[in-house]
Coordinates of C-alpha atoms in Angstrom, one line a residue:
M166 CA -102.6 -8.8 -143.5
T167 CA -105.0 -12.3 -143.3
P168 CA -105.6 -15.0 -145.2
S169 CA -108.8 -13.5 -146.1
T170 CA -106.3 -10.8 -148.4
V171 CA -106.3 -13.6 -150.5
T172 CA -109.7 -14.3 -151.5
D173 CA -110.6 -10.3 -152.0
A174 CA -108.2 -9.8 -154.6
T175 CA -108.3 -8.5 -158.0
S176 CA -108.9 -11.8 -160.6
A177 CA -106.8 -11.5 -164.4
A178 CA -106.8 -13.8 -166.9
P179 CA -103.8 -15.9 -167.4
A180 CA -101.0 -14.0 -168.6
G181 CA -101.0 -15.8 -172.4
T182 CA -104.4 -14.3 -172.8
R183 CA -105.0 -12.6 -176.2
G184 CA -104.9 -8.6 -175.9
D185 CA -103.7 -8.6 -172.2
T186 CA -101.9 -5.3 -172.2
R187 CA -100.5 -5.6 -168.6
P188 CA -96.5 -4.8 -168.1
A189 CA -95.1 -8.0 -167.0
I190 CA -92.9 -7.6 -163.5
A191 CA -90.0 -9.7 -162.7
V192 CA -90.4 -10.1 -159.0
T193 CA -86.8 -10.6 -157.0
M194 CA -86.6 -12.2 -153.5
G195 CA -84.1 -10.6 -152.1
D196 CA -81.8 -12.4 -149.7
G197 CA -83.6 -15.4 -148.6
A198 CA -82.3 -15.3 -144.8
G199 CA -84.5 -11.5 -144.1
V200 CA -87.1 -10.2 -145.0
G201 CA -87.6 -10.6 -148.7
P202 CA -89.8 -13.8 -148.6
E203 CA -92.5 -12.0 -146.2
V204 CA -92.3 -8.7 -148.0
T205 CA -92.8 -10.5 -151.4
V206 CA -95.3 -13.0 -150.8
G207 CA -96.7 -10.1 -148.9
A208 CA -97.0 -7.7 -151.9
L209 CA -98.7 -10.7 -154.5
L210 CA -101.3 -11.2 -151.9
D211 CA -102.2 -7.5 -151.9
P212 CA -105.7 -7.2 -153.9
A213 CA -104.3 -4.5 -156.6
A214 CA -100.8 -6.9 -157.1
Y215 CA -102.9 -8.8 -160.6
R216 CA -105.3 -5.8 -161.7
D217 CA -102.8 -3.6 -163.9
G218 CA -99.7 -5.9 -164.2
R219 CA -98.8 -9.4 -164.3
P220 CA -96.2 -9.5 -161.8
V221 CA -93.9 -13.1 -161.6
V222 CA -91.8 -13.5 -159.1
V223 CA -87.3 -14.5 -159.5
G224 CA -86.8 -16.5 -156.6
D225 CA -87.5 -19.6 -154.4
A226 CA -90.6 -21.4 -153.9
E227 CA -89.8 -23.3 -150.4
R228 CA -88.8 -19.9 -148.6
L229 CA -91.6 -18.3 -149.9
R230 CA -94.3 -20.9 -149.0
R231 CA -92.6 -20.6 -145.5
A232 CA -92.7 -16.7 -145.8
A233 CA -96.5 -17.1 -145.7
R234 CA -96.7 -19.1 -142.9
A235 CA -95.0 -17.0 -140.9
L236 CA -97.0 -14.2 -142.1
G237 CA -100.4 -16.4 -141.2
V238 CA -101.9 -16.3 -144.9
Q239 CA -102.9 -19.1 -148.1
A240 CA -100.6 -18.8 -150.8
D241 CA -100.5 -20.9 -153.7
V242 CA -96.6 -20.7 -154.4
V243 CA -96.2 -21.9 -157.7
V244 CA -93.5 -22.3 -159.5
V245 CA -93.3 -22.2 -163.5
P246 CA -90.5 -22.2 -166.5
D247 CA -90.8 -18.5 -168.1
V248 CA -93.5 -16.2 -167.5
A249 CA -95.5 -17.1 -170.4
A250 CA -96.6 -19.8 -168.1
A251 CA -97.6 -18.1 -165.5
E252 CA -101.3 -17.7 -164.6
F253 CA -102.5 -14.8 -162.5
A254 CA -105.5 -15.4 -159.7
P255 CA -106.5 -14.4 -156.2
G256 CA -104.2 -15.9 -154.1
R257 CA -101.4 -17.8 -156.5
V258 CA -98.1 -16.1 -156.9
N259 CA -96.3 -18.0 -159.5
V260 CA -91.8 -18.5 -158.7
I261 CA -89.2 -18.9 -161.3
D262 CA -87.3 -21.1 -159.2
P263 CA -82.8 -21.7 -160.1
G264 CA -83.1 -23.4 -157.0
L265 CA -80.2 -22.5 -155.1
L266 CA -81.7 -22.1 -151.7
P267 CA -80.5 -25.0 -149.0
A268 CA -83.8 -26.1 -147.3
D269 CA -82.3 -25.7 -143.8
L270 CA -81.1 -22.4 -144.1
P271 CA -81.7 -20.0 -140.8
W272 CA -83.7 -17.0 -140.8
G273 CA -81.5 -14.2 -140.5
E274 CA -78.5 -14.7 -140.2
L275 CA -75.6 -14.1 -142.6
S276 CA -75.5 -16.7 -145.6
A277 CA -73.0 -16.5 -148.3
A278 CA -75.4 -19.0 -150.7
A279 CA -78.4 -16.8 -149.8
G280 CA -76.2 -13.4 -151.1
H281 CA -75.6 -15.8 -154.1
A282 CA -79.1 -16.5 -154.5
A283 CA -80.1 -13.0 -154.7
H284 CA -77.3 -12.3 -157.4
E285 CA -78.7 -15.0 -159.5
Y286 CA -82.9 -14.0 -158.9
V287 CA -80.8 -10.0 -160.3
R288 CA -79.5 -11.4 -163.4
I289 CA -82.0 -13.1 -164.4
A290 CA -84.3 -10.8 -163.9
C291 CA -82.5 -8.6 -165.6
E292 CA -82.1 -10.9 -168.6
L293 CA -85.5 -11.3 -168.9
A294 CA -85.6 -7.5 -169.1
M295 CA -83.2 -7.5 -171.6
A296 CA -85.1 -10.1 -173.4
G297 CA -88.5 -7.7 -173.5
D298 CA -90.1 -10.9 -171.6
V299 CA -90.8 -8.5 -169.1
Q300 CA -91.1 -4.3 -168.7
A301 CA -89.9 -3.3 -165.5
I302 CA -87.8 -5.2 -162.1
C303 CA -88.9 -5.1 -158.8
T304 CA -86.5 -5.8 -156.3
A305 CA -86.8 -6.7 -152.5
P306 CA -84.1 -6.5 -150.2
L307 CA -80.4 -7.9 -150.6
N308 CA -77.7 -7.8 -148.0
K309 CA -73.8 -6.2 -149.1
A310 CA -72.3 -8.3 -147.0
A311 CA -74.0 -11.2 -147.5
L312 CA -73.4 -10.2 -151.3
H313 CA -69.6 -9.8 -150.7
A314 CA -69.6 -13.1 -149.0
A315 CA -70.3 -15.0 -152.3
G316 CA -67.5 -12.6 -154.3
H317 CA -70.2 -11.0 -156.0
L318 CA -68.0 -7.3 -155.0
Y319 CA -70.3 -4.9 -156.0
P320 CA -71.7 -1.5 -153.6
G321 CA -75.2 -2.4 -153.3
H322 CA -78.2 -3.1 -155.8
T323 CA -77.9 -0.5 -157.9
E324 CA -74.7 -0.8 -159.0
L325 CA -75.7 -4.8 -159.8
L326 CA -78.3 -3.8 -161.8
A327 CA -75.9 -1.0 -164.2
H328 CA -73.9 -4.1 -164.7
F329 CA -76.3 -6.7 -165.5
C330 CA -77.8 -4.7 -168.0
G331 CA -74.4 -3.0 -169.2
V332 CA -75.4 0.5 -168.7
Q333 CA -72.5 2.6 -167.1
E334 CA -74.5 5.0 -165.0
V335 CA -77.7 5.4 -163.3
S336 CA -78.9 7.5 -160.2
M337 CA -81.4 6.2 -157.3
M338 CA -84.1 8.5 -157.0
L339 CA -85.9 8.0 -153.7
T340 CA -90.0 8.7 -153.3
T341 CA -92.7 9.1 -150.5
P342 CA -96.3 10.6 -150.8
R343 CA -94.3 13.1 -149.0
I344 CA -91.1 13.9 -151.1
K345 CA -88.8 12.5 -154.0
V346 CA -85.3 12.6 -153.9
I347 CA -82.9 11.8 -156.6
H348 CA -79.2 11.5 -155.4
V349 CA -75.9 12.4 -157.5
T350 CA -73.6 10.2 -156.0
T351 CA -74.5 7.4 -153.7
H352 CA -72.7 4.4 -152.2
I353 CA -69.1 6.4 -151.6
G354 CA -67.6 7.8 -148.4
L355 CA -68.6 11.7 -148.2
I356 CA -64.6 12.7 -150.0
D357 CA -65.1 11.1 -152.5
A358 CA -68.3 11.7 -153.2
I359 CA -67.2 15.5 -153.7
A360 CA -64.6 14.5 -155.6
R361 CA -66.6 13.6 -157.9
I362 CA -69.4 15.8 -158.4
E363 CA -68.5 17.4 -161.6
P364 CA -71.4 19.7 -164.1
G365 CA -72.0 17.2 -166.3
L366 CA -72.8 14.3 -163.5
V367 CA -75.5 16.9 -162.1
E368 CA -77.1 18.4 -165.2
R369 CA -77.3 14.1 -166.2
T370 CA -79.0 13.6 -162.9
I371 CA -80.9 16.5 -162.7
R372 CA -82.5 15.6 -166.3
R373 CA -82.6 12.2 -165.6
G374 CA -84.8 12.6 -162.4
A375 CA -87.4 14.9 -164.2
E376 CA -87.5 12.9 -167.3
A377 CA -88.8 10.0 -164.6
L378 CA -91.5 12.3 -163.1
R379 CA -92.5 13.1 -167.0
R380 CA -93.0 9.6 -167.8
A381 CA -94.8 9.4 -163.8
G382 CA -96.9 11.6 -166.0
N383 CA -95.8 15.3 -164.4
P384 CA -95.0 17.1 -168.2
N385 CA -93.2 20.2 -166.3
P386 CA -91.4 18.7 -163.3
H387 CA -90.4 21.8 -160.4
V388 CA -86.8 20.4 -158.8
G389 CA -84.7 21.8 -156.2
V390 CA -81.0 20.7 -156.3
C391 CA -78.9 21.1 -153.3
A392 CA -76.0 22.3 -152.5
I393 CA -72.9 20.2 -151.3
N394 CA -72.1 22.8 -148.3
P395 CA -73.9 24.6 -145.5
H396 CA -75.8 27.4 -146.3
A397 CA -75.0 26.6 -149.8
G398 CA -71.5 27.9 -149.8
E399 CA -72.6 31.0 -148.0
N400 CA -70.8 33.2 -150.7
G401 CA -67.6 31.9 -150.2
L402 CA -67.8 31.4 -146.8
F403 CA -67.8 27.6 -146.4
G404 CA -65.8 25.1 -148.6
Y405 CA -63.8 25.7 -151.0
G406 CA -66.2 27.6 -153.7
E407 CA -67.4 23.7 -154.8
E408 CA -70.8 24.7 -155.6
A409 CA -69.9 27.7 -158.8
E410 CA -67.3 24.9 -159.4
K411 CA -69.6 21.7 -159.3
V412 CA -73.0 22.1 -158.9
T413 CA -74.0 25.9 -160.4
P414 CA -72.7 24.8 -164.3
G415 CA -75.4 21.8 -163.9
I416 CA -78.0 23.9 -162.8
E417 CA -78.0 25.9 -165.7
A418 CA -77.0 23.4 -168.2
A419 CA -80.0 21.8 -167.5
R420 CA -82.3 24.5 -167.2
A421 CA -81.3 25.3 -170.5
A422 CA -82.6 21.6 -172.3
G423 CA -85.4 22.7 -170.9
V424 CA -85.8 21.4 -167.0
D425 CA -87.2 23.9 -164.6
A426 CA -84.9 23.7 -162.0
V427 CA -83.5 25.7 -158.9
G428 CA -80.6 26.4 -156.8
P429 CA -77.8 25.4 -155.5
L430 CA -80.2 25.7 -152.3
P431 CA -79.3 25.1 -148.6
A432 CA -80.1 21.3 -148.1
D433 CA -81.5 22.0 -144.8
T434 CA -84.8 24.5 -146.6
A435 CA -84.6 22.5 -150.3
F436 CA -85.6 19.5 -147.6
F437 CA -88.5 21.6 -146.6
L438 CA -89.8 23.2 -149.0
G439 CA -89.8 20.0 -151.0
G440 CA -91.2 18.0 -147.6
R441 CA -94.5 20.6 -147.9
G442 CA -94.6 20.4 -151.4
D443 CA -92.6 23.5 -153.1
Y444 CA -90.5 21.8 -155.3
D445 CA -91.5 18.1 -157.3
L446 CA -88.2 16.4 -156.8
I447 CA -85.1 16.9 -154.5
V448 CA -81.4 16.7 -156.3
A449 CA -79.0 15.6 -153.0
M450 CA -75.5 15.2 -153.9
Y451 CA -74.8 12.6 -152.1
H452 CA -76.3 9.0 -150.0
D453 CA -77.3 11.1 -146.6
Q454 CA -77.9 14.2 -147.3
G455 CA -80.8 12.4 -149.5
H456 CA -81.8 9.3 -147.3
G457 CA -81.6 11.5 -144.1
P458 CA -84.5 13.5 -144.9
V459 CA -87.0 10.8 -146.6
K460 CA -86.7 8.4 -143.9
V461 CA -87.9 10.8 -141.9
L462 CA -90.6 11.6 -143.9
G463 CA -92.2 8.1 -145.2
I464 CA -89.6 5.4 -144.8
E465 CA -92.6 2.9 -144.4
A466 CA -94.3 4.0 -148.0
G467 CA -90.1 4.9 -149.4
V468 CA -90.0 3.6 -152.8
N469 CA -86.0 3.2 -154.4
I470 CA -86.3 4.0 -158.3
T471 CA -83.5 3.6 -160.5
V472 CA -83.4 6.0 -163.0
G473 CA -81.0 5.6 -166.1
L474 CA -81.2 1.6 -166.9
P475 CA -83.1 0.5 -170.0
V476 CA -86.0 -1.0 -167.8
I477 CA -88.3 0.5 -165.4
R478 CA -86.5 -0.9 -161.9
T479 CA -88.1 0.2 -157.4
S480 CA -87.6 -1.9 -154.5
V481 CA -88.1 -1.1 -151.2
D482 CA -86.7 1.9 -149.5
H483 CA -85.8 -0.6 -146.6
G484 CA -83.2 -2.8 -146.0
T485 CA -83.0 -7.4 -145.0
A486 CA -84.1 -6.3 -141.7
F487 CA -82.5 -9.6 -139.6
D488 CA -83.9 -9.0 -136.4
I489 CA -87.6 -9.7 -137.6
A490 CA -87.1 -12.2 -140.5
G491 CA -89.6 -14.9 -140.0
T492 CA -91.6 -13.8 -137.6
G493 CA -94.0 -12.3 -139.8
R494 CA -93.8 -8.5 -138.0
V495 CA -92.9 -7.1 -141.1
E496 CA -94.5 -4.0 -143.2
V497 CA -95.4 -5.4 -146.7
G498 CA -96.7 -1.5 -146.8
S499 CA -93.4 -0.3 -149.2
M500 CA -93.3 -3.7 -151.5
V501 CA -97.1 -3.3 -152.1
E502 CA -96.3 0.3 -152.9
A503 CA -93.2 -0.4 -155.0
L504 CA -94.6 -3.0 -156.7
R505 CA -97.5 -0.7 -157.8
Q506 CA -95.1 2.5 -158.8
A507 CA -92.9 -0.5 -161.1
T508 CA -95.9 -1.3 -163.0
E509 CA -97.0 2.5 -163.4
L510 CA -94.3 3.8 -164.7
A511 CA -94.0 0.2 -166.5
G512 CA -97.0 1.0 -168.1
A513 CA -96.9 4.5 -169.1
P514 CA -95.7 6.0 -172.6
A515 CA -92.0 7.4 -173.2
S516 CA -91.7 11.0 -173.4
S517 CA -90.2 13.1 -175.8
G518 CA -87.9 14.8 -173.6
S519 CA -84.1 13.8 -173.0

């Protein structure tokens, strides 16, 4: 990105302008020691940033200024007290700044202070969403170890958001230009994941994924559901009947509810077919079953969507990348796409489906 990118951005009127129906988006800066500040600035200076939405960062203003210098771009970083006070013009980055980061925070080093700040940015964004001040949340990456060092013992962003929004169960969906994947289980060990999978959870995950695609404009998504075992158990040769006990009844219940779902499918076949376009969505049973293919097929433009919250939430599909933080070498495309999808989904009318 170059400074000229800023001047090419689409101008937009201040947030308080009468009749402005663009959704407001809370953009959390993530871990200040990682690449979060850089991808946040990069996304807000993208020409499309204010075209269809009104993004406001929850983060640290001075850190964002340092990130802009690292990227070699010009950015007018302005602290605002709330979303209503934000103005949207080319080159401007509006920030709600709770003042939590130390001025001398180094780039690329694990920091409890940065972990706590990232936690608070998410909390504030959820409060804004629950109050109706924003219609979606878009998150830059936080660091789980830093989060834990600060005493916030959550497996990751997804669980943190669910906690602050008062939701017991959500699903992680990863989207790339070639494939979309939703997970039945995520940040738990493989043995625990298999134990947790049961027909009701499989059904709810399928239905949440199908509803998310309907909201995005696909009225009848074709869903492929992975098996747990190799070759989908191959008629009992592999595993202990998990497909028949845990997966198939969930698929049948989702189909009875009107979802075009197929499976259980051998995972290697399902992702091959999904990658060539046979399925609109693949349902993965556990974390690595879904994440591995996604990262091969398009992590650079990948977006993480939390499905099941009372608010839209999207995120980059990469981590804090401490090894390149503060160098200006980070690719901002995933954050640009995450912001675009947050705006698109927040602006779409809710479907009448489940």
